[in-house]
Coordinates of C-alpha atoms (C1' of nucleotides) in Angstrom, one line a residue:
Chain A
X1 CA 157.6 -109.5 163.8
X2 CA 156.6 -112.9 165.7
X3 CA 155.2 -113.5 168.5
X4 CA 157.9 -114.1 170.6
X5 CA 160.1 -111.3 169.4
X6 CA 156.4 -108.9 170.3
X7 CA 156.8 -111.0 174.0
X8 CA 160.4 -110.2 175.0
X9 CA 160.4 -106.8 173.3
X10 CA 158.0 -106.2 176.1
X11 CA 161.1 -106.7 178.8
X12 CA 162.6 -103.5 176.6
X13 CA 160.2 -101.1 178.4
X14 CA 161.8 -101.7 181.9
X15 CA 164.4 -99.3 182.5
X16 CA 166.5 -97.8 185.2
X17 CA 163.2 -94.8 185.6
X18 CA 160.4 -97.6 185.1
X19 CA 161.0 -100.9 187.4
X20 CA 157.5 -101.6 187.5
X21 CA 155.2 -101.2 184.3
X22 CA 151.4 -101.9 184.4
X23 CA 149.3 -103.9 181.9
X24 CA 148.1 -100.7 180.4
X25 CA 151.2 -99.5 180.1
X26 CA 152.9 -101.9 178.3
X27 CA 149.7 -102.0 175.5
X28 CA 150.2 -98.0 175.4
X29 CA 154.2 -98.1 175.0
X30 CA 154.1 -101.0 172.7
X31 CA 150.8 -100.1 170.5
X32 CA 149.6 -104.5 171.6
X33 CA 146.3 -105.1 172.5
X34 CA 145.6 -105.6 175.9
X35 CA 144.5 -108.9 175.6
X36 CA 147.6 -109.6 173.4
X37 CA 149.9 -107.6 176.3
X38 CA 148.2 -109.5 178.7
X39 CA 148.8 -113.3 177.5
X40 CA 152.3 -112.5 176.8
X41 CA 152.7 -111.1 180.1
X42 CA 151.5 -114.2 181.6
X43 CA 153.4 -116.3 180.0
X44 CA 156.7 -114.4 181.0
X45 CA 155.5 -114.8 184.6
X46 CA 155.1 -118.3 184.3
X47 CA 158.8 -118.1 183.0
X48 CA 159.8 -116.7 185.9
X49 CA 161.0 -113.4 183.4
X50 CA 158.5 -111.2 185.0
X51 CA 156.2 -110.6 188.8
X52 CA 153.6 -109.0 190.2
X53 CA 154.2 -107.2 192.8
X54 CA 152.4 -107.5 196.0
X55 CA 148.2 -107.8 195.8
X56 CA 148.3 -108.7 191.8
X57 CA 149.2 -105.1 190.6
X58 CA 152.5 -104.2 188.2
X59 CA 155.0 -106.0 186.7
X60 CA 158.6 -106.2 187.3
X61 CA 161.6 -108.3 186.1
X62 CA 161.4 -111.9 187.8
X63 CA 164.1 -113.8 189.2
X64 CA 164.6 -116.1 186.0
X65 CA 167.0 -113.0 184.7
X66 CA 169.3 -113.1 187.8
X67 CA 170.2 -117.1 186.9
X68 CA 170.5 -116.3 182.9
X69 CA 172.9 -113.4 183.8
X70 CA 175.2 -115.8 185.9
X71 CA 175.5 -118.8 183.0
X72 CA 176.2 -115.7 180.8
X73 CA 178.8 -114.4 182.8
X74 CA 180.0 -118.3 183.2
X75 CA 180.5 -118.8 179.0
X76 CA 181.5 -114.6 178.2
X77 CA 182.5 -113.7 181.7
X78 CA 182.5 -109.7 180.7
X79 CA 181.1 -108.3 183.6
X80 CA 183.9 -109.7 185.8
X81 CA 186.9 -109.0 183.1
X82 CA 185.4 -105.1 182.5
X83 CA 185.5 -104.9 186.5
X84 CA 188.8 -105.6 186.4
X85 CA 189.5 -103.7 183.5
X86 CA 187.9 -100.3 185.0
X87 CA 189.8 -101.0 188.4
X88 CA 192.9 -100.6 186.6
X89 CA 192.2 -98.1 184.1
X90 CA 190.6 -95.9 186.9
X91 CA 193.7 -96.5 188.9
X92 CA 196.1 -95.3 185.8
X93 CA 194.3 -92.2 185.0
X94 CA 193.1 -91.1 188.0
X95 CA 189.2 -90.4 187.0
X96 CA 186.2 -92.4 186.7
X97 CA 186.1 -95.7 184.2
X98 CA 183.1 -97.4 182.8
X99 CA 182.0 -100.0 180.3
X100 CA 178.6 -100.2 178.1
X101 CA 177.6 -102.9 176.0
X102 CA 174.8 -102.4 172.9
X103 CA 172.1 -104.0 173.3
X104 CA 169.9 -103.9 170.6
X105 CA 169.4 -100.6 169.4
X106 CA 170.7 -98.9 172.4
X107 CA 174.0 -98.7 174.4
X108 CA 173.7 -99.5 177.8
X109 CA 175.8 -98.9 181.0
X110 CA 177.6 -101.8 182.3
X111 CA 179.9 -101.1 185.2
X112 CA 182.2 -98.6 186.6
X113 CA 185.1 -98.0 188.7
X114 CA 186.3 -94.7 190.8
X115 CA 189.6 -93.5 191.3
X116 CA 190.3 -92.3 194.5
X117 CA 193.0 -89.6 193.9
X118 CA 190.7 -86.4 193.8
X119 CA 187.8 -85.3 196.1
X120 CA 185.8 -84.2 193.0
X121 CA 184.7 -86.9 190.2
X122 CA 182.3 -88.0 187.9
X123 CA 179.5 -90.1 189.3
X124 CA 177.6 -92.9 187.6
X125 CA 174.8 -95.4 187.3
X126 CA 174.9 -99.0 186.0
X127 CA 172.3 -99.9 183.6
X128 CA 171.7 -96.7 182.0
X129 CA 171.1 -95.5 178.7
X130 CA 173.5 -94.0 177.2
X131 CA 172.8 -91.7 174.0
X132 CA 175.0 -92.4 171.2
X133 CA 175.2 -88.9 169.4
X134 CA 175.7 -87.5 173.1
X135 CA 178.2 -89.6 174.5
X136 CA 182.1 -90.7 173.7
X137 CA 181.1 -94.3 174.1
X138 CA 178.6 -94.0 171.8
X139 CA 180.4 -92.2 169.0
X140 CA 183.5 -94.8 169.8
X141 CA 181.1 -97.8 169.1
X142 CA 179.1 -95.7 165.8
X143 CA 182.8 -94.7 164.1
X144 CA 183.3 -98.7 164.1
X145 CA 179.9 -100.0 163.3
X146 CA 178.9 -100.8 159.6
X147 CA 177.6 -97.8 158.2
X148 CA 173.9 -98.6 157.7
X149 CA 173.8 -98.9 161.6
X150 CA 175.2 -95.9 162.6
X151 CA 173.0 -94.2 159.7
X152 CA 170.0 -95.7 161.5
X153 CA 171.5 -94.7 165.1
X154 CA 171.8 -91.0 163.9
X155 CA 168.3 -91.4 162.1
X156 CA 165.6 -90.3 164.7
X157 CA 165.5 -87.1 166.5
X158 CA 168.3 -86.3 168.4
X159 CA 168.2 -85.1 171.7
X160 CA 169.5 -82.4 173.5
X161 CA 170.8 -82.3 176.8
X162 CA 173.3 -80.0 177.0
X163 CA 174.3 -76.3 175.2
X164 CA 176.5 -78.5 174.1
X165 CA 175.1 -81.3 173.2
X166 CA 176.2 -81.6 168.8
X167 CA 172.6 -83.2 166.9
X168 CA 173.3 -81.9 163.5
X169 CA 174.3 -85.3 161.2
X170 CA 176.3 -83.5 159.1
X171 CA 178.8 -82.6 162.0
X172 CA 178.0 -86.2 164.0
X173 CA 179.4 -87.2 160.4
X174 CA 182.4 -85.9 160.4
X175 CA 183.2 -86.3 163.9
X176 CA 183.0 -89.8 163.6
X177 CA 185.7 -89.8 160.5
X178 CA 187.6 -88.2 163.0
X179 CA 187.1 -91.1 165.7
X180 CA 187.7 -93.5 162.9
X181 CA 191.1 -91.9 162.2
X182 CA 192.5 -91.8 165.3
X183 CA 190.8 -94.6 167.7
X184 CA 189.9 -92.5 170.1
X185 CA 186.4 -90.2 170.4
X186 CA 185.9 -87.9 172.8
X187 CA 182.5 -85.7 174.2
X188 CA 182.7 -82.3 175.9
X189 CA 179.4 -81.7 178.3
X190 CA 177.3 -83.6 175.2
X191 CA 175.2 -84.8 178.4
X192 CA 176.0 -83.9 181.6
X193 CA 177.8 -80.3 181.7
X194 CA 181.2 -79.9 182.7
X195 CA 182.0 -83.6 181.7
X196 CA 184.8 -84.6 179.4
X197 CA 185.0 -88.2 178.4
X198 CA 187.1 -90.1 176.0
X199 CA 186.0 -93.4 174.9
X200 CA 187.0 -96.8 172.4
X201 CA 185.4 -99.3 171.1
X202 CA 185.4 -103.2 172.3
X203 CA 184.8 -106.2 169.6
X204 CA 183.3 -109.1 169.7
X205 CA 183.7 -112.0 167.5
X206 CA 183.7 -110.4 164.3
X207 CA 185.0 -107.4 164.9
X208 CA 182.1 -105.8 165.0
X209 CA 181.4 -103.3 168.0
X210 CA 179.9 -104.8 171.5
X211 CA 180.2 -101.8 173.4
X212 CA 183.0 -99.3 174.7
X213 CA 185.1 -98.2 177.5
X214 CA 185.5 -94.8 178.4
X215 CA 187.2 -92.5 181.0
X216 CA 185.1 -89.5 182.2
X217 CA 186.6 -86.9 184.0
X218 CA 185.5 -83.1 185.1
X219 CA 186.8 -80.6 182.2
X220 CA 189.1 -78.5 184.5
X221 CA 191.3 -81.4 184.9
X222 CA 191.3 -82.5 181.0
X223 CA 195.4 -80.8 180.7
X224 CA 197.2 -82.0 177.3
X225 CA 199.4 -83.9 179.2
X226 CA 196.4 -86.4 181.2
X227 CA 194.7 -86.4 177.8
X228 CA 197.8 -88.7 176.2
X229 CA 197.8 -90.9 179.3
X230 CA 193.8 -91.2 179.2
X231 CA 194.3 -91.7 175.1
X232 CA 196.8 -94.6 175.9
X233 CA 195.9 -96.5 178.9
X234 CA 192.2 -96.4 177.3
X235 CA 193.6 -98.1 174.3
X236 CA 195.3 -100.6 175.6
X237 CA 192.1 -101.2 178.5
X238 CA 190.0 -101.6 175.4
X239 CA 192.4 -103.7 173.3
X240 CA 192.7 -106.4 176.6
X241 CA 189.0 -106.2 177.5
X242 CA 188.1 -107.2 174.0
X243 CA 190.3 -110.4 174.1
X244 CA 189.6 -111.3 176.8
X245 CA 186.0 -111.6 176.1
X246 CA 186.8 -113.9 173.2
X247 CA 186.5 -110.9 170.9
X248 CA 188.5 -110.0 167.9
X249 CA 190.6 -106.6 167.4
X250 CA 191.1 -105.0 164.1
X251 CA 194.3 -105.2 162.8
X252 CA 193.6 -101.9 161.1
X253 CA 192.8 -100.1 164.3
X254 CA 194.7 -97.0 164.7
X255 CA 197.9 -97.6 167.0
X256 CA 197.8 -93.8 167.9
X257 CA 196.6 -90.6 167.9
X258 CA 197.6 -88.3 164.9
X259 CA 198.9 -84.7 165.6
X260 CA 196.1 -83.1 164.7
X261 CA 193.3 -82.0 167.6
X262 CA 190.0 -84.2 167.2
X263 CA 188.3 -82.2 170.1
X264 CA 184.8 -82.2 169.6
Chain B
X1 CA 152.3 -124.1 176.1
X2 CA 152.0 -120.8 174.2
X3 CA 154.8 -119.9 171.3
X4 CA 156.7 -117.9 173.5
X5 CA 156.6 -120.2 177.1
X6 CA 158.3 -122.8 174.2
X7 CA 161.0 -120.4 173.3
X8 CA 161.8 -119.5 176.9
X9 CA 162.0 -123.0 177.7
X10 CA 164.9 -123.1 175.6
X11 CA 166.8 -120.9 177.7
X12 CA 166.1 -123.0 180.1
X13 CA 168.6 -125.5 178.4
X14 CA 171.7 -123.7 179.3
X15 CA 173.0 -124.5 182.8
X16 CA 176.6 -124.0 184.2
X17 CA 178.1 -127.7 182.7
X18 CA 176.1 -126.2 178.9
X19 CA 176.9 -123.0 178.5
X20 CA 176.4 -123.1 174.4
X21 CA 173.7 -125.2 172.7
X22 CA 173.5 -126.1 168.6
X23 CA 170.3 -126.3 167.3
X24 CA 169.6 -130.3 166.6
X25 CA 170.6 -130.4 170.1
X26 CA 167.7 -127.9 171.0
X27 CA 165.5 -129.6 168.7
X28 CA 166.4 -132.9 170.7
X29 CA 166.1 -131.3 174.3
X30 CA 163.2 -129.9 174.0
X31 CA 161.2 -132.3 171.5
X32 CA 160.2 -129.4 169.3
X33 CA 161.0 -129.7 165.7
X34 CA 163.9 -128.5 163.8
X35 CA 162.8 -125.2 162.2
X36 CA 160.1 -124.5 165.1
X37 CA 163.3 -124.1 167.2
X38 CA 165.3 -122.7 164.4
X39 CA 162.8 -119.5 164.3
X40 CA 162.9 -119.3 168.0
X41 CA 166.4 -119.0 168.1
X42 CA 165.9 -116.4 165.8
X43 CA 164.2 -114.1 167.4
X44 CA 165.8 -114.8 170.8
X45 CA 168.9 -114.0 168.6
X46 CA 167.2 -110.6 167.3
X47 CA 166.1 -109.3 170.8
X48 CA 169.6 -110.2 172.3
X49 CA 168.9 -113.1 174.6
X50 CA 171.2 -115.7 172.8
X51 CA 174.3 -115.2 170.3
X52 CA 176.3 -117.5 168.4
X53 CA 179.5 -117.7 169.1
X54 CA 182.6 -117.4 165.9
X55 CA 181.6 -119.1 162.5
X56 CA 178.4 -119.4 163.3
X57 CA 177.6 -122.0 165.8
X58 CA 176.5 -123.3 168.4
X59 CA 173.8 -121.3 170.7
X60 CA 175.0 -119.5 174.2
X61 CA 173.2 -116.5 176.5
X62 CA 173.1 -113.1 174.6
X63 CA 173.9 -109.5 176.4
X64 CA 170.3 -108.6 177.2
X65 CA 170.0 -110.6 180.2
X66 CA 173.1 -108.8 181.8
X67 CA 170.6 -105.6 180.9
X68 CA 168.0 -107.2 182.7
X69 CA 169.3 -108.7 185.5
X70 CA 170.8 -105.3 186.6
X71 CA 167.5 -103.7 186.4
X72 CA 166.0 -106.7 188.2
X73 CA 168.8 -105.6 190.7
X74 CA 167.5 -102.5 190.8
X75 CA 164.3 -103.0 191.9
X76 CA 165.1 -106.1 193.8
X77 CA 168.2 -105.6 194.8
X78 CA 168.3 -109.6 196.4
X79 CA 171.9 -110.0 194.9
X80 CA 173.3 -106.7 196.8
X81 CA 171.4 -106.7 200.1
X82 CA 172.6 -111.2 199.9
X83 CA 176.1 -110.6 199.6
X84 CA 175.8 -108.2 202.4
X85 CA 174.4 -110.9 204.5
X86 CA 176.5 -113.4 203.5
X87 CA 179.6 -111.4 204.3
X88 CA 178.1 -110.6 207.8
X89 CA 176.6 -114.5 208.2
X90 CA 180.1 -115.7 207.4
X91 CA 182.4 -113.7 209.9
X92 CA 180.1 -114.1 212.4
X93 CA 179.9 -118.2 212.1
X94 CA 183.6 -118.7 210.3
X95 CA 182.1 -120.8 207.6
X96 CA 180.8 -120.6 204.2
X97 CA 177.6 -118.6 204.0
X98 CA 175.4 -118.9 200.5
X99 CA 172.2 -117.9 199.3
X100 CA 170.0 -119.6 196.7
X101 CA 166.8 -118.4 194.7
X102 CA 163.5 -120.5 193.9
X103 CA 163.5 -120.2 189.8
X104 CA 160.4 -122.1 188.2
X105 CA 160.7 -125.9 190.1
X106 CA 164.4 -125.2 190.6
X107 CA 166.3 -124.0 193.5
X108 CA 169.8 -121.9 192.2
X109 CA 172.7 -120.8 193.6
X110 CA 172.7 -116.9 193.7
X111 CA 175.9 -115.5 196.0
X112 CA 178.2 -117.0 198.5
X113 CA 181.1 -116.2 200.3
X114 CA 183.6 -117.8 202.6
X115 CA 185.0 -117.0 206.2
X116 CA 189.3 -116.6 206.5
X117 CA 189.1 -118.2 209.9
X118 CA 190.0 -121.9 208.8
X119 CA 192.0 -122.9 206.4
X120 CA 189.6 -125.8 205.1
X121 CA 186.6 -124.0 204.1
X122 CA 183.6 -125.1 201.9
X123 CA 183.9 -124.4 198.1
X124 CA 180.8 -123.0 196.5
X125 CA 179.9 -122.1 192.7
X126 CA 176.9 -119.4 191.6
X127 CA 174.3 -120.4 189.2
X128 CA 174.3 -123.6 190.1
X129 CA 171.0 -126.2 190.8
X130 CA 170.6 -127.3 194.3
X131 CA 168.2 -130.4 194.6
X132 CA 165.4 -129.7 196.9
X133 CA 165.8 -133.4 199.0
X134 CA 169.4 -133.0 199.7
X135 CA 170.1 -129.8 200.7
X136 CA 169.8 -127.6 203.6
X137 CA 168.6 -125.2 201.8
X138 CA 166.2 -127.1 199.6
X139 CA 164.4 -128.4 203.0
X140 CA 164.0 -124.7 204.2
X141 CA 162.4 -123.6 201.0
X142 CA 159.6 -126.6 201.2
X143 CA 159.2 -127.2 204.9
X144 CA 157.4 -123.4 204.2
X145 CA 156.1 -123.7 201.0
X146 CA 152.6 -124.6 199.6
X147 CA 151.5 -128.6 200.3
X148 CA 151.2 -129.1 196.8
X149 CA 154.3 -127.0 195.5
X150 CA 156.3 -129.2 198.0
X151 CA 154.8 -132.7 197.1
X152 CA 155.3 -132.2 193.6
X153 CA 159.2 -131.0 194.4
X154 CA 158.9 -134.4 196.2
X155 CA 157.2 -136.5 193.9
X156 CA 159.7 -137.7 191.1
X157 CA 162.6 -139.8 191.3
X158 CA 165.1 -138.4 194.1
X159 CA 168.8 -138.7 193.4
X160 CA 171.5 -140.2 195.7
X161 CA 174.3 -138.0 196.1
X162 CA 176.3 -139.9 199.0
X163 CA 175.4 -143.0 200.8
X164 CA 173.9 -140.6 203.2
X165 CA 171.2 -139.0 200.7
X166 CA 167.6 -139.0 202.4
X167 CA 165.5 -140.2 199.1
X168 CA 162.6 -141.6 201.2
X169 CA 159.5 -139.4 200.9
X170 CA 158.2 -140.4 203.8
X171 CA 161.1 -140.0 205.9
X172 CA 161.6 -136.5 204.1
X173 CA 158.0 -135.8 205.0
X174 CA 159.1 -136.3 208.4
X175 CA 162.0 -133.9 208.3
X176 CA 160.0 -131.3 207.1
X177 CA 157.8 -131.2 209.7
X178 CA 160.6 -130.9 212.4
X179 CA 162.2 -128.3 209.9
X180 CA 158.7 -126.4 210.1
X181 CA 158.6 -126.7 214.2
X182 CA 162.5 -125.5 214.5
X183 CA 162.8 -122.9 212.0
X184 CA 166.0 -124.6 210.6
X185 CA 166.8 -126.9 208.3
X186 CA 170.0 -129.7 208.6
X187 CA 171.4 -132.1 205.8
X188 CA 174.5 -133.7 206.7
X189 CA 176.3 -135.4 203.8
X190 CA 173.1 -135.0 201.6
X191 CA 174.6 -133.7 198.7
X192 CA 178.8 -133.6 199.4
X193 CA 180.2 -136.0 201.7
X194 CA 182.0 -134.6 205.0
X195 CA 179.5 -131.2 204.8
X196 CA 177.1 -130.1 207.8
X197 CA 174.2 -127.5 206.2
X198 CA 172.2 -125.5 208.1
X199 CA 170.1 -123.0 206.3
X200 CA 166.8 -120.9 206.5
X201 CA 164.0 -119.5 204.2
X202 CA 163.7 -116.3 202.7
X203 CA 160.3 -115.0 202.3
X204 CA 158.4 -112.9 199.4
X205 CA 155.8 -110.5 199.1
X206 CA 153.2 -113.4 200.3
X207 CA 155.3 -115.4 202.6
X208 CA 155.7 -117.5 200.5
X209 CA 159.3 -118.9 200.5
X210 CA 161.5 -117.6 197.3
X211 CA 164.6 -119.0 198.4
X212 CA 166.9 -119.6 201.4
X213 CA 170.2 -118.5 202.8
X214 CA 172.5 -121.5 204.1
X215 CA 175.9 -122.2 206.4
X216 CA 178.3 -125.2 205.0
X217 CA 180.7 -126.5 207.3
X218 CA 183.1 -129.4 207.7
X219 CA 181.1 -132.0 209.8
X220 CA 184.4 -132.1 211.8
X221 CA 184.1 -128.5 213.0
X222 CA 180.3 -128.9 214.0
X223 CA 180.1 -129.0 217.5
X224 CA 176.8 -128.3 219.8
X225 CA 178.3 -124.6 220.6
X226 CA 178.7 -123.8 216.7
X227 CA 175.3 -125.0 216.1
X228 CA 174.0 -122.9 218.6
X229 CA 175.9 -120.2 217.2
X230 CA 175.0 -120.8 213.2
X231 CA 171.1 -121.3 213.8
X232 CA 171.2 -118.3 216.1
X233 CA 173.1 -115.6 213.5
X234 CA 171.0 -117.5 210.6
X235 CA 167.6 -116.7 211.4
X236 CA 168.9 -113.3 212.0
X237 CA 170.4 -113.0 208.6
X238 CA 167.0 -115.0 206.8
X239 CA 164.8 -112.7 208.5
X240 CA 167.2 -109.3 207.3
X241 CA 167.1 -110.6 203.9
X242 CA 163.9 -111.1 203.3
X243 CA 163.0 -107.6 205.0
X244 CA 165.3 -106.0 203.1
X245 CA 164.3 -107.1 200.1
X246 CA 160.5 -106.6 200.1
X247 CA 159.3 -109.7 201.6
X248 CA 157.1 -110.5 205.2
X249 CA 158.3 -112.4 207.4
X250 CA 155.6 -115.0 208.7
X251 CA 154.9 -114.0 212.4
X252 CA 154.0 -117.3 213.3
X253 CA 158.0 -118.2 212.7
X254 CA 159.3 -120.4 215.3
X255 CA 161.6 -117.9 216.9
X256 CA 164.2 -120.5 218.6
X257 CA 165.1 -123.8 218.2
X258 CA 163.2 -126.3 220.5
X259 CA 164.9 -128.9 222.8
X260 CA 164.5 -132.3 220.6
X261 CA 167.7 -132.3 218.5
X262 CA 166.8 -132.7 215.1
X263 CA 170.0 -133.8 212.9
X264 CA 168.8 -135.8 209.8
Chain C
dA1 C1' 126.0 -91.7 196.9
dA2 C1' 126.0 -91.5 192.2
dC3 C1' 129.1 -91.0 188.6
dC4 C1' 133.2 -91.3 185.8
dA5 C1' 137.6 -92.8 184.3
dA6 C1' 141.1 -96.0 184.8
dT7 C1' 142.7 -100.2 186.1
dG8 C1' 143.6 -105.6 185.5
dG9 C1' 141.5 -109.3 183.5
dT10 C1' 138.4 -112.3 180.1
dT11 C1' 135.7 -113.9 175.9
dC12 C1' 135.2 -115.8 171.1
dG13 C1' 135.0 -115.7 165.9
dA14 C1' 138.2 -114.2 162.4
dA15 C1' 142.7 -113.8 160.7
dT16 C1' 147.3 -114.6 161.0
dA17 C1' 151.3 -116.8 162.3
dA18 C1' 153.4 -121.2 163.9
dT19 C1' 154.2 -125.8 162.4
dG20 C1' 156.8 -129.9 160.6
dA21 C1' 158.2 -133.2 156.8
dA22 C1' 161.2 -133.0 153.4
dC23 C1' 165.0 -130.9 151.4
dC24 C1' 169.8 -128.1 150.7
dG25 C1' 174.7 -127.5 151.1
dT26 C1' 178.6 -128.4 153.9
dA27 C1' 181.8 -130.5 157.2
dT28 C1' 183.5 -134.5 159.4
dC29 C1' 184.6 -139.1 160.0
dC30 C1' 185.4 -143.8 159.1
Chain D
dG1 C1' 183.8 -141.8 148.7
dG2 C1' 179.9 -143.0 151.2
dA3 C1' 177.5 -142.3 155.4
dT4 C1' 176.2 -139.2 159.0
dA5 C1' 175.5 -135.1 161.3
dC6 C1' 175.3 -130.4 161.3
dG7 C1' 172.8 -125.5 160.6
dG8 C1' 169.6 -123.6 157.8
dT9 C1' 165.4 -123.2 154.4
dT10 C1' 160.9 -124.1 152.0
dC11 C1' 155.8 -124.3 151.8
dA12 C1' 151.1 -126.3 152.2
dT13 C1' 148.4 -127.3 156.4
dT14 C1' 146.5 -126.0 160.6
dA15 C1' 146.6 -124.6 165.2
dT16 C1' 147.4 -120.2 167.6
dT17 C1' 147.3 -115.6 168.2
dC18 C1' 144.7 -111.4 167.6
dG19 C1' 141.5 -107.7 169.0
dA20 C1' 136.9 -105.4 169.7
dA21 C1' 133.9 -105.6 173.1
dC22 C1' 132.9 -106.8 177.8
dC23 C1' 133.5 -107.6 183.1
dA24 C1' 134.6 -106.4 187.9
dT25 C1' 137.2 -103.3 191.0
dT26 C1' 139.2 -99.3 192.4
dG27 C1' 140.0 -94.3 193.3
dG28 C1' 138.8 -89.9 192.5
dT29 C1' 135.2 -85.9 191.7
dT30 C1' 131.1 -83.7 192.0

DNA sequence: AACCAATGGTTCGAATAATGAACCGTATCC
DNA sequence: GGATACGGTTCATTATTCGAACCATTGGTT
């Protein structure tokens, strides 16, 4: 790995738990030297990608992220299309809507939209982590994703979070034939209970995965007859969102869902 | 300048008219060498921060800074707790309010937002560079920053915009120091003919500036009253910005503007 | 108040990783 | 069909990064 790769995978230890990390930290997490954690560090600072905060202590993100996230949003403006995207799709089905987008080896949460129809719904957070054996985003974007990837997603130890979270392969395998088959993948309570989410898969430009959109709703509302409106509207939200992004959708992608039941 | 400042610099590249970038166009920007930048572009490639776009091509920003800059959000949450302002700062004065952030030796665009009161109205665009000399709000950030950080903003060749550009150090020297006595900063035509600036600094964790929140108006509708009525409502909106986002507000701040008028 | 364990930060010879001139293969344009 | 520009690749040379050990401070414990 080069140096600069060693640098910016430093940024990867900041998430949504840990907004500041210390020197000693980032050696620790990333197995660098200190000294070696240290220069690096520095020179982010003096890029403007990291700060100390206060009387010279931990580091944070700088400001330098803020203006890259606007140009990016100016050439791929995906942030502002999945906004709108959500809006409507939480609108249509009446539950909560949200987008993630890989990055790297992770999935990561992007934006959502609430429906206003019913006093109970499910609540999120943008720019979480979102498991991929645990989630129905993250089985949408591994049932599309060239095989050696997914392998290497469902590789490590799997988590847990739930009684009913699934973390044998062998069943993450075929659940994700199933996904394949039909378009669609869907998680009952795999990490937050009482949760039942369906999800799809947006492309980029070669129709290869960049993330999903999903539709997460409690499980006493999940009726036969609001799963085929979820199943539909989140095709077609997932079909838009990925051309609009400049992405490409497969012409092979299953147009709908067989008869046979592909719960979880 | 270590391996990896030279690869962030490259990001520095992009800006809102350049949102994709080939590599001999890299190599040429930046004065490094073909393959030097080639490998950099790799690894920024492998850790997300740039992606090429179709067949292979040119350069543009990569998903990970919409990662970051949400968590930067989150533990800075300057974008929110600004467009919060701004929406307040614009009712309250009818015009355009906007907010910019001090990145490196530049001064960006970060939010805006415009007032429904008249039907002409100031146009703004995010991510954009604001030049220190002829802008309200570049004035505000140096009349309270560091001798030397301000000089050298000062110190090369200063652009004319309009025939009414300042580009004079000495007179800008001048209105600094009136700028520092007042509070407020003016430009009137600096940058776009026919618009009246006011604008204020936004401090950081050592009151030192890190950018500056501004009012844009028609220099038609800028009568003595309105003045009154924008520097009023802006040093109330500066100082809730920069309290709400971490920083200290410098209690030797002039707290209202003296009698000597001080238009450029 | 002496001690200990952590912290952020610094040093310098050894080892490793970055460098750049030259070189491909391809696409585009007179 | 020749010239030019492009993205990408190679490899010997060399400059840069690496890391063990070392400071100076801080905060907690006895």
């Amino acid at each position: 790995m080069g140096t600069v790769s060693k640098a910016l995978s430093l940024l990867g230890y900041f998430d949504q738990t840990r907004t500041a990390v210390g020197l000693s930290d980032f050696a620790r997490l990333s197995g660098l030297n200190k000294a070696t954690a240290y220069r690096m560090l520095s020179e982010l600072q003096e890029q403007g990608f990291v700060e100390q905060t206060g009387a010279g202590r931990a580091y944070r993100l700088g400001p330098e992220v803020l203006r890259l996230a606007a140009l990016r949003e100016l050439s791929v403006p995906m942030l502002t299309v999945a906004r709108e995207v959500l809006h409507r799709l939480s609108e249509a089905t009446g539950e909560t809507a949200h987008a993630s987008v890989i990055r790297g080896r992770q999935l990561n949460q992007l934006a959502h939209s609430y429906s206003a129809r019913h006093a109970t719904r499910v609540m999120m957070d943008d720019a979480e982590v979102l498991p991929f054996h645990a989630t129905a985003s993250g089985l949408a974007v591994l049932a599309f994703s060239p095989a050696d990837w997914s392998e290497a997603a469902l590789g490590g130890a799997l988590a847990r979070f739930t009684p009913q979270t699934v973390t044998d392969p062998v069943r993450l395998r075929s659940l994700l034939r199933g996904v394949r088959a039909s378009g669609i993948s869907e998680s009952v309570s795999g990490l937050e209970a009482d949760v039942h989410a369906h999800a799809a898969p947006v492309f980029g430009a070669g129709e290869v995965p960049v993330g999903a959109i999903a539709v997460a709703a409690p499980v006493s509302r999940m009726t036969p007859a609001q799963k085929r409106i979820i199943e539909s509207e989140l095709r077609q939200a997932a079909r838009d969102l990925t051309l609009r992004t400049g992405g490409f959708w497969p012409a092979d992608y299953p147009a709908s869902t067989p008869e046979k039941e592909l719960t979880q």
